[in-house]
PDB file of C-alpha atoms and ligand atoms in Angstrom:
ATOM      1  CA  MET A 212       0.000   0.000   0.000  1.00  0.00           C
ATOM      2  CA  LYS A 213       1.129   3.524  -0.818  1.00  0.00           C
ATOM      3  CA  ARG A 214       2.595   5.325   2.214  1.00  0.00           C
ATOM      4  CA  TYR A 215       0.984   8.640   3.058  1.00  0.00           C
ATOM      5  CA  ILE A 216       3.013  11.725   3.943  1.00  0.00           C
ATOM      6  CA  ALA A 217       2.876  14.414   6.627  1.00  0.00           C
ATOM      7  CA  ALA A 218       5.361  17.157   5.685  1.00  0.00           C
ATOM      8  CA  ALA A 219       6.151  20.229   7.782  1.00  0.00           C
ATOM      9  CA  ASN A 220       6.983  23.437   5.937  1.00  0.00           C
ATOM     10  CA  TRP A 221       8.399  25.799   8.545  1.00  0.00           C
ATOM     11  CA  LYS A 222       8.980  28.599   6.033  1.00  0.00           C
ATOM     12  CA  MET A 223      11.140  31.374   7.569  1.00  0.00           C
ATOM     13  CA  ASN A 224      10.589  30.317  11.171  1.00  0.00           C
ATOM     14  CA  LYS A 225      12.787  28.868  13.944  1.00  0.00           C
ATOM     15  CA  ASN A 226      16.455  29.617  14.540  1.00  0.00           C
ATOM     16  CA  VAL A 227      18.949  26.796  15.099  1.00  0.00           C
ATOM     17  CA  PRO A 228      18.345  26.205  18.842  1.00  0.00           C
ATOM     18  CA  GLU A 229      14.561  26.357  18.340  1.00  0.00           C
ATOM     19  CA  SER A 230      14.771  23.899  15.440  1.00  0.00           C
ATOM     20  CA  LEU A 231      16.838  21.462  17.472  1.00  0.00           C
ATOM     21  CA  GLU A 232      14.536  21.655  20.473  1.00  0.00           C
ATOM     22  CA  PHE A 233      11.498  21.016  18.277  1.00  0.00           C
ATOM     23  CA  THR A 234      13.170  18.065  16.574  1.00  0.00           C
ATOM     24  CA  ARG A 235      14.206  16.445  19.850  1.00  0.00           C
ATOM     25  CA  GLN A 236      10.664  16.728  21.182  1.00  0.00           C
ATOM     26  CA  LEU A 237       9.104  15.536  17.951  1.00  0.00           C
ATOM     27  CA  THR A 238      11.211  12.386  17.707  1.00  0.00           C
ATOM     28  CA  LYS A 239       9.907  11.364  21.146  1.00  0.00           C
ATOM     29  CA  TYR A 240       6.344  12.287  20.232  1.00  0.00           C
ATOM     30  CA  LEU A 241       6.379  10.204  17.050  1.00  0.00           C
ATOM     31  CA  LEU A 242       7.932   7.016  18.399  1.00  0.00           C
ATOM     32  CA  ASN A 243       4.802   4.996  17.557  1.00  0.00           C
ATOM     33  CA  ILE A 244       4.399   6.264  13.989  1.00  0.00           C
ATOM     34  CA  ARG A 245       5.124   3.446  11.542  1.00  0.00           C
ATOM     35  CA  ARG A 246       2.833   3.891   8.569  1.00  0.00           C
ATOM     36  CA  THR A 247       3.349   7.544   7.691  1.00  0.00           C
ATOM     37  CA  ASP A 248       6.323   9.205   6.017  1.00  0.00           C
ATOM     38  CA  VAL A 249       7.052  12.269   8.146  1.00  0.00           C
ATOM     39  CA  ILE A 250       9.177  15.006   6.528  1.00  0.00           C
ATOM     40  CA  LEU A 251      10.569  18.131   8.219  1.00  0.00           C
ATOM     41  CA  CYS A 252      11.462  21.084   5.985  1.00  0.00           C
ATOM     42  CA  PRO A 253      13.251  23.650   8.182  1.00  0.00           C
ATOM     43  CA  PRO A 254      15.135  26.740   6.998  1.00  0.00           C
ATOM     44  CA  PHE A 255      18.533  26.108   5.366  1.00  0.00           C
ATOM     45  CA  THR A 256      20.449  27.146   8.490  1.00  0.00           C
ATOM     46  CA  SER A 257      18.994  24.264  10.521  1.00  0.00           C
ATOM     47  CA  LEU A 258      19.214  21.513   7.901  1.00  0.00           C
ATOM     48  CA  PHE A 259      22.525  19.901   8.760  1.00  0.00           C
ATOM     49  CA  ASN A 260      22.014  19.848  12.533  1.00  0.00           C
ATOM     50  CA  ILE A 261      18.486  18.510  12.279  1.00  0.00           C
ATOM     51  CA  GLY A 262      19.678  15.971   9.707  1.00  0.00           C
ATOM     52  CA  GLU A 263      22.214  14.610  12.184  1.00  0.00           C
ATOM     53  CA  ILE A 264      19.361  13.917  14.612  1.00  0.00           C
ATOM     54  CA  LEU A 265      16.941  12.585  12.001  1.00  0.00           C
ATOM     55  CA  ASN A 266      19.486  10.185  10.509  1.00  0.00           C
ATOM     56  CA  LYS A 267      18.938   8.015  13.582  1.00  0.00           C
ATOM     57  CA  THR A 268      15.141   8.043  13.087  1.00  0.00           C
ATOM     58  CA  ASP A 269      12.566   7.263  10.375  1.00  0.00           C
ATOM     59  CA  ILE A 270      11.778  10.950   9.877  1.00  0.00           C
ATOM     60  CA  TYR A 271      13.008  12.512   6.625  1.00  0.00           C
ATOM     61  CA  LEU A 272      14.638  15.875   6.074  1.00  0.00           C
ATOM     62  CA  GLY A 273      13.589  18.230   3.291  1.00  0.00           C
ATOM     63  CA  ALA A 274      14.584  21.700   2.097  1.00  0.00           C
ATOM     64  CA  GLN A 275      12.229  24.480   1.044  1.00  0.00           C
ATOM     65  CA  ASN A 276      13.938  25.393  -2.221  1.00  0.00           C
ATOM     66  CA  LEU A 277      17.101  24.947  -4.299  1.00  0.00           C
ATOM     67  CA  HIS A 278      18.851  26.715  -7.146  1.00  0.00           C
ATOM     68  CA  GLN A 279      18.766  25.114 -10.564  1.00  0.00           C
ATOM     69  CA  ALA A 280      22.503  25.508 -11.285  1.00  0.00           C
ATOM     70  CA  ASP A 281      25.103  23.017 -10.051  1.00  0.00           C
ATOM     71  CA  SER A 282      27.293  25.705  -8.468  1.00  0.00           C
ATOM     72  CA  GLY A 283      28.765  29.104  -9.239  1.00  0.00           C
ATOM     73  CA  ALA A 284      28.277  32.835  -8.850  1.00  0.00           C
ATOM     74  CA  PHE A 285      24.751  32.917  -7.413  1.00  0.00           C
ATOM     75  CA  THR A 286      25.110  34.880  -4.202  1.00  0.00           C
ATOM     76  CA  GLY A 287      22.610  33.784  -1.593  1.00  0.00           C
ATOM     77  CA  GLU A 288      21.522  30.589  -3.342  1.00  0.00           C
ATOM     78  CA  ILE A 289      21.781  26.921  -2.321  1.00  0.00           C
ATOM     79  CA  SER A 290      22.520  24.003  -4.658  1.00  0.00           C
ATOM     80  CA  ALA A 291      21.131  20.472  -4.812  1.00  0.00           C
ATOM     81  CA  ASP A 292      24.560  19.105  -3.946  1.00  0.00           C
ATOM     82  CA  MET A 293      24.689  21.264  -0.796  1.00  0.00           C
ATOM     83  CA  LEU A 294      21.269  19.994   0.261  1.00  0.00           C
ATOM     84  CA  LYS A 295      22.329  16.379  -0.288  1.00  0.00           C
ATOM     85  CA  SER A 296      25.420  16.908   1.827  1.00  0.00           C
ATOM     86  CA  ALA A 297      23.222  18.418   4.586  1.00  0.00           C
ATOM     87  CA  HIS A 298      21.224  15.122   4.726  1.00  0.00           C
ATOM     88  CA  CYS A 299      18.185  16.260   2.698  1.00  0.00           C
ATOM     89  CA  LYS A 300      16.051  13.631   0.996  1.00  0.00           C
ATOM     90  CA  TYR A 301      13.214  15.891  -0.209  1.00  0.00           C
ATOM     91  CA  VAL A 302      12.884  19.447  -1.493  1.00  0.00           C
ATOM     92  CA  ILE A 303       9.764  21.605  -1.786  1.00  0.00           C
ATOM     93  CA  LEU A 304       9.603  23.267  -5.220  1.00  0.00           C
ATOM     94  CA  GLY A 305       7.206  25.762  -6.744  1.00  0.00           C
ATOM     95  CA  HIS A 306       5.623  26.810  -3.466  1.00  0.00           C
ATOM     96  CA  SER A 307       3.178  29.644  -4.114  1.00  0.00           C
ATOM     97  CA  GLU A 308       5.290  31.984  -1.984  1.00  0.00           C
ATOM     98  CA  ARG A 309       8.230  31.279  -4.308  1.00  0.00           C
ATOM     99  CA  ARG A 310       6.007  31.769  -7.364  1.00  0.00           C
ATOM    100  CA  HIS A 311       4.318  34.967  -6.170  1.00  0.00           C
ATOM    101  CA  ILE A 312       6.757  36.776  -3.863  1.00  0.00           C
ATOM    102  CA  PHE A 313       9.983  35.690  -5.584  1.00  0.00           C
ATOM    103  CA  LYS A 314       8.506  35.570  -9.093  1.00  0.00           C
ATOM    104  CA  GLU A 315       9.638  32.024  -9.898  1.00  0.00           C
ATOM    105  CA  THR A 316       8.267  31.043 -13.274  1.00  0.00           C
ATOM    106  CA  ASP A 317       7.005  27.639 -14.421  1.00  0.00           C
ATOM    107  CA  ALA A 318      10.157  27.356 -16.549  1.00  0.00           C
ATOM    108  CA  VAL A 319      12.485  27.892 -13.588  1.00  0.00           C
ATOM    109  CA  ILE A 320      10.499  25.481 -11.433  1.00  0.00           C
ATOM    110  CA  HIS A 321      10.847  22.876 -14.186  1.00  0.00           C
ATOM    111  CA  GLU A 322      14.631  23.332 -14.199  1.00  0.00           C
ATOM    112  CA  LYS A 323      14.691  23.010 -10.425  1.00  0.00           C
ATOM    113  CA  LEU A 324      12.675  19.798 -10.559  1.00  0.00           C
ATOM    114  CA  LEU A 325      15.085  18.266 -13.063  1.00  0.00           C
ATOM    115  CA  LYS A 326      18.056  19.354 -10.942  1.00  0.00           C
ATOM    116  CA  ALA A 327      16.547  17.827  -7.804  1.00  0.00           C
ATOM    117  CA  LEU A 328      16.013  14.503  -9.597  1.00  0.00           C
ATOM    118  CA  GLU A 329      19.525  14.582 -11.074  1.00  0.00           C
ATOM    119  CA  TYR A 330      20.941  14.777  -7.542  1.00  0.00           C
ATOM    120  CA  GLY A 331      18.631  12.144  -6.076  1.00  0.00           C
ATOM    121  CA  LEU A 332      16.477  14.606  -4.143  1.00  0.00           C
ATOM    122  CA  LYS A 333      12.741  13.950  -4.135  1.00  0.00           C
ATOM    123  CA  PRO A 334      10.813  17.012  -5.283  1.00  0.00           C
ATOM    124  CA  ILE A 335       7.544  17.967  -3.588  1.00  0.00           C
ATOM    125  CA  LEU A 336       6.083  20.018  -6.419  1.00  0.00           C
ATOM    126  CA  CYS A 337       3.455  22.550  -5.307  1.00  0.00           C
ATOM    127  CA  LEU A 338       0.564  23.492  -7.591  1.00  0.00           C
ATOM    128  CA  GLY A 339      -2.356  25.754  -6.858  1.00  0.00           C
ATOM    129  CA  GLU A 340      -4.651  28.506  -8.035  1.00  0.00           C
ATOM    130  CA  THR A 341      -5.252  31.966  -6.570  1.00  0.00           C
ATOM    131  CA  LEU A 342      -8.680  33.061  -5.372  1.00  0.00           C
ATOM    132  CA  GLU A 343      -9.108  35.188  -8.477  1.00  0.00           C
ATOM    133  CA  GLN A 344      -8.323  32.243 -10.740  1.00  0.00           C
ATOM    134  CA  ARG A 345     -10.805  30.039  -8.835  1.00  0.00           C
ATOM    135  CA  GLU A 346     -13.506  32.676  -9.100  1.00  0.00           C
ATOM    136  CA  GLN A 347     -12.896  32.861 -12.842  1.00  0.00           C
ATOM    137  CA  ASN A 348     -13.261  29.064 -13.074  1.00  0.00           C
ATOM    138  CA  LYS A 349      -9.643  28.737 -14.134  1.00  0.00           C
ATOM    139  CA  THR A 350      -8.526  26.276 -11.423  1.00  0.00           C
ATOM    140  CA  LEU A 351      -8.113  23.248 -13.660  1.00  0.00           C
ATOM    141  CA  GLU A 352      -6.458  25.261 -16.414  1.00  0.00           C
ATOM    142  CA  VAL A 353      -3.930  26.673 -13.919  1.00  0.00           C
ATOM    143  CA  LEU A 354      -3.170  23.260 -12.434  1.00  0.00           C
ATOM    144  CA  LYS A 355      -2.658  21.797 -15.908  1.00  0.00           C
ATOM    145  CA  LYS A 356      -0.310  24.581 -16.958  1.00  0.00           C
ATOM    146  CA  GLN A 357       1.788  24.274 -13.795  1.00  0.00           C
ATOM    147  CA  TYR A 358       1.810  20.466 -13.971  1.00  0.00           C
ATOM    148  CA  ASP A 359       2.619  20.232 -17.693  1.00  0.00           C
ATOM    149  CA  SER A 360       5.518  22.617 -17.403  1.00  0.00           C
ATOM    150  CA  ALA A 361       7.025  20.969 -14.323  1.00  0.00           C
ATOM    151  CA  PHE A 362       6.815  17.392 -15.635  1.00  0.00           C
ATOM    152  CA  ASN A 363       7.765  18.121 -19.233  1.00  0.00           C
ATOM    153  CA  ASN A 364      10.214  15.387 -20.324  1.00  0.00           C
ATOM    154  CA  VAL A 365      10.405  13.815 -16.882  1.00  0.00           C
ATOM    155  CA  PRO A 366      10.785  10.053 -17.496  1.00  0.00           C
ATOM    156  CA  GLU A 367       8.279   7.687 -15.901  1.00  0.00           C
ATOM    157  CA  SER A 368      11.142   5.998 -14.051  1.00  0.00           C
ATOM    158  CA  ALA A 369      11.600   9.200 -11.998  1.00  0.00           C
ATOM    159  CA  LEU A 370       7.985   9.391 -10.885  1.00  0.00           C
ATOM    160  CA  ASN A 371       8.449   7.184  -7.828  1.00  0.00           C
ATOM    161  CA  ASN A 372      10.683   9.939  -6.500  1.00  0.00           C
ATOM    162  CA  CYS A 373       8.183  12.724  -7.056  1.00  0.00           C
ATOM    163  CA  VAL A 374       5.455  14.042  -4.801  1.00  0.00           C
ATOM    164  CA  ILE A 375       2.838  16.644  -5.773  1.00  0.00           C
ATOM    165  CA  ALA A 376       1.188  19.038  -3.323  1.00  0.00           C
ATOM    166  CA  TYR A 377      -2.074  20.764  -4.203  1.00  0.00           C
ATOM    167  CA  GLU A 378      -2.037  24.051  -2.329  1.00  0.00           C
ATOM    168  CA  PRO A 379      -4.817  26.489  -3.237  1.00  0.00           C
ATOM    169  CA  VAL A 380      -3.221  29.887  -2.656  1.00  0.00           C
ATOM    170  CA  TRP A 381      -6.377  31.246  -1.000  1.00  0.00           C
ATOM    171  CA  ALA A 382      -6.119  28.553   1.688  1.00  0.00           C
ATOM    172  CA  ILE A 383      -2.461  29.070   2.602  1.00  0.00           C
ATOM    173  CA  GLY A 384      -2.009  30.702   5.990  1.00  0.00           C
ATOM    174  CA  THR A 385      -5.540  32.133   5.835  1.00  0.00           C
ATOM    175  CA  GLY A 386      -7.442  29.720   8.056  1.00  0.00           C
ATOM    176  CA  VAL A 387      -9.756  29.092   5.080  1.00  0.00           C
ATOM    177  CA  VAL A 388      -9.440  25.428   4.213  1.00  0.00           C
ATOM    178  CA  ALA A 389     -10.596  23.859   0.947  1.00  0.00           C
ATOM    179  CA  THR A 390     -13.723  21.758   1.467  1.00  0.00           C
ATOM    180  CA  PRO A 391     -13.206  18.029   0.993  1.00  0.00           C
ATOM    181  CA  ASP A 392     -15.143  18.315  -2.287  1.00  0.00           C
ATOM    182  CA  GLN A 393     -12.971  21.146  -3.592  1.00  0.00           C
ATOM    183  CA  ALA A 394      -9.800  19.289  -2.626  1.00  0.00           C
ATOM    184  CA  ALA A 395     -11.042  15.983  -4.028  1.00  0.00           C
ATOM    185  CA  GLU A 396     -11.866  17.580  -7.380  1.00  0.00           C
ATOM    186  CA  ALA A 397      -8.431  19.202  -7.721  1.00  0.00           C
ATOM    187  CA  HIS A 398      -6.617  16.037  -6.634  1.00  0.00           C
ATOM    188  CA  ARG A 399      -8.630  13.915  -9.057  1.00  0.00           C
ATOM    189  CA  GLU A 400      -7.752  16.271 -11.891  1.00  0.00           C
ATOM    190  CA  ILE A 401      -4.053  16.253 -11.004  1.00  0.00           C
ATOM    191  CA  ARG A 402      -4.106  12.445 -10.931  1.00  0.00           C
ATOM    192  CA  LYS A 403      -5.744  12.471 -14.368  1.00  0.00           C
ATOM    193  CA  LEU A 404      -2.920  14.669 -15.661  1.00  0.00           C
ATOM    194  CA  VAL A 405      -0.391  12.091 -14.448  1.00  0.00           C
ATOM    195  CA  ALA A 406      -2.418   9.241 -15.994  1.00  0.00           C
ATOM    196  CA  THR A 407      -2.643  11.066 -19.316  1.00  0.00           C
ATOM    197  CA  GLN A 408       1.077  11.796 -19.492  1.00  0.00           C
ATOM    198  CA  TYR A 409       2.182   8.415 -18.119  1.00  0.00           C
ATOM    199  CA  THR A 410       0.028   5.451 -17.052  1.00  0.00           C
ATOM    200  CA  ASP A 411      -2.839   4.698 -14.670  1.00  0.00           C
ATOM    201  CA  SER A 412      -0.496   2.886 -12.347  1.00  0.00           C
ATOM    202  CA  ALA A 413       1.946   5.815 -12.252  1.00  0.00           C
ATOM    203  CA  ALA A 414      -0.997   8.074 -11.421  1.00  0.00           C
ATOM    204  CA  ASN A 415      -2.277   5.764  -8.697  1.00  0.00           C
ATOM    205  CA  ASN A 416       1.159   5.512  -7.130  1.00  0.00           C
ATOM    206  CA  MET A 417       1.760   9.277  -7.120  1.00  0.00           C
ATOM    207  CA  ARG A 418       1.370  10.780  -3.680  1.00  0.00           C
ATOM    208  CA  ILE A 419      -0.696  13.949  -3.934  1.00  0.00           C
ATOM    209  CA  LEU A 420      -0.673  16.019  -0.742  1.00  0.00           C
ATOM    210  CA  TYR A 421      -3.114  18.702   0.280  1.00  0.00           C
ATOM    211  CA  GLY A 422      -1.790  21.941   1.803  1.00  0.00           C
ATOM    212  CA  GLY A 423      -3.563  25.052   3.028  1.00  0.00           C
ATOM    213  CA  SER A 424      -4.688  25.643   6.631  1.00  0.00           C
ATOM    214  CA  VAL A 425      -4.458  21.965   7.639  1.00  0.00           C
ATOM    215  CA  LYS A 426      -5.019  21.795  11.405  1.00  0.00           C
ATOM    216  CA  PRO A 427      -5.600  19.017  13.942  1.00  0.00           C
ATOM    217  CA  GLY A 428      -9.325  19.872  13.761  1.00  0.00           C
ATOM    218  CA  ASN A 429      -9.717  19.279  10.005  1.00  0.00           C
ATOM    219  CA  ALA A 430      -7.057  16.618   9.355  1.00  0.00           C
ATOM    220  CA  ASP A 431      -9.289  13.574   9.986  1.00  0.00           C
ATOM    221  CA  GLU A 432     -11.871  14.695   7.468  1.00  0.00           C
ATOM    222  CA  LEU A 433      -9.346  15.725   4.835  1.00  0.00           C
ATOM    223  CA  ILE A 434      -7.219  12.593   5.038  1.00  0.00           C
ATOM    224  CA  ALA A 435     -10.320  10.453   4.487  1.00  0.00           C
ATOM    225  CA  THR A 436     -11.050  12.385   1.270  1.00  0.00           C
ATOM    226  CA  ASP A 437     -10.578  10.547  -2.029  1.00  0.00           C
ATOM    227  CA  ASP A 438      -7.230  11.138  -3.697  1.00  0.00           C
ATOM    228  CA  ILE A 439      -5.609  12.939  -0.727  1.00  0.00           C
ATOM    229  CA  ASP A 440      -2.441  11.034   0.195  1.00  0.00           C
ATOM    230  CA  GLY A 441      -1.134  13.275   2.962  1.00  0.00           C
ATOM    231  CA  PHE A 442      -0.475  16.873   3.880  1.00  0.00           C
ATOM    232  CA  LEU A 443       1.968  19.739   3.486  1.00  0.00           C
ATOM    233  CA  ILE A 444       1.545  21.760   6.672  1.00  0.00           C
ATOM    234  CA  GLY A 445       2.686  25.325   7.336  1.00  0.00           C
ATOM    235  CA  GLY A 446       1.441  27.159  10.433  1.00  0.00           C
ATOM    236  CA  ALA A 447       0.296  24.074  12.334  1.00  0.00           C
ATOM    237  CA  SER A 448       3.701  22.416  11.851  1.00  0.00           C
ATOM    238  CA  LEU A 449       5.414  24.970  14.085  1.00  0.00           C
ATOM    239  CA  GLU A 450       4.207  23.413  17.347  1.00  0.00           C
ATOM    240  CA  VAL A 451       5.047  19.825  18.257  1.00  0.00           C
ATOM    241  CA  ASP A 452       1.543  19.200  19.639  1.00  0.00           C
ATOM    242  CA  SER A 453      -0.362  20.378  16.576  1.00  0.00           C
ATOM    243  CA  PHE A 454       2.013  18.818  14.042  1.00  0.00           C
ATOM    244  CA  GLY A 455       2.088  15.594  16.072  1.00  0.00           C
ATOM    245  CA  ALA A 456      -1.711  15.499  16.172  1.00  0.00           C
ATOM    246  CA  ILE A 457      -1.915  15.845  12.378  1.00  0.00           C
ATOM    247  CA  VAL A 458       0.673  13.080  11.884  1.00  0.00           C
ATOM    248  CA  GLN A 459      -1.409  10.931  14.223  1.00  0.00           C
ATOM    249  CA  SER A 460      -4.540  11.566  12.120  1.00  0.00           C
ATOM    250  CA  VAL A 461      -2.703  10.316   9.028  1.00  0.00           C
ATOM    251  CA  GLU A 462      -1.349   7.321  10.933  1.00  0.00           C
ATOM    252  CA  ASN A 463      -4.791   6.433  12.321  1.00  0.00           C
ATOM    253  CA  PHE A 464      -6.274   6.581   8.844  1.00  0.00           C
ATOM    254  CA  MET A 465      -3.545   4.303   7.451  1.00  0.00           C
ATOM    255  CA  GLU A 466      -4.059   1.875  10.300  1.00  0.00           C
ATOM    256  CA  LYS A 467      -7.800   1.691   9.576  1.00  0.00           C
ATOM    257  CA  GLN A 468      -7.101   1.033   5.881  1.00  0.00           C
ATOM    258  CA  GLU A 469      -4.936  -1.943   6.766  1.00  0.00           C
ATOM    259  CA  LYS A 470      -7.771  -3.670   8.594  1.00  0.00           C
TER     260      LYS A 470
HETATM  261  P1  PGA B 147      -0.485  26.708   6.018  1.00  0.00           P
HETATM  262  O1  PGA B 147       0.661  26.649   4.896  1.00  0.00           O
HETATM  263  O2  PGA B 147      -0.653  25.308   6.564  1.00  0.00           O
HETATM  264  O3  PGA B 147       0.028  27.670   7.051  1.00  0.00           O
HETATM  265  O4  PGA B 147      -1.735  27.182   5.353  1.00  0.00           O
HETATM  266  C1  PGA B 147       0.778  25.562   4.009  1.00  0.00           C
HETATM  267  C2  PGA B 147       1.941  25.773   3.080  1.00  0.00           C
HETATM  268  O5  PGA B 147       2.196  26.919   2.698  1.00  0.00           O
HETATM  269  O6  PGA B 147       2.640  24.813   2.704  1.00  0.00           O
END
């Protein structure tokens, strides 16, 4: 059975001591989690130290971005090789904050995805529409454009290493969560895009996460929604109790499925 994911996106939060304290507490909190892939994506400055702790656990380390070049004169940027050497296994790409605040284009995100795969990092590719686009009924068109560009020329053999996150921009950090129906529709469409480009089995195996105001109070309902294979969690991932409770919701759901 496909393993579901609970991924924490800390964004620009937590200095090194705070990151380490959180990680130490979390590893104790999650001792009984066996069925869920838990991923922590801290800021760059905390990666290596957290990685040293996580290497002794089943929790994975991820970064929040990378630069598409191998190395060179790119002041302030971080390469895939650097992330690998800091123990990263995953990398979030195309987050809406990168697209909107830092003006990352679909073309750049595509290059980043290829670079991540080249270095053996697993991309978590974020897709999602703005409120304006949803109101203009452009959601599916936007998802298709972002998906098509990112996965252009990606071989099917690389798909096992890819994760997609549907993150409607209007639900990120707003407290407004997509309804299960809205999320299910978007996830179904994204899975269809994978099936059309590749095969049904590639589409079924792809883990498609939901992100946008996931909280302990809505995680049970969302994880039981068709086509949602886990979460990418921002605000609620900053406290051990709330992140731990969401991981537990995913774990409980997986446990029920096994029976
Ligand atoms: P949020 O953020 O959970 O705070 O809405 C999700 C994300 O941006 O990945």
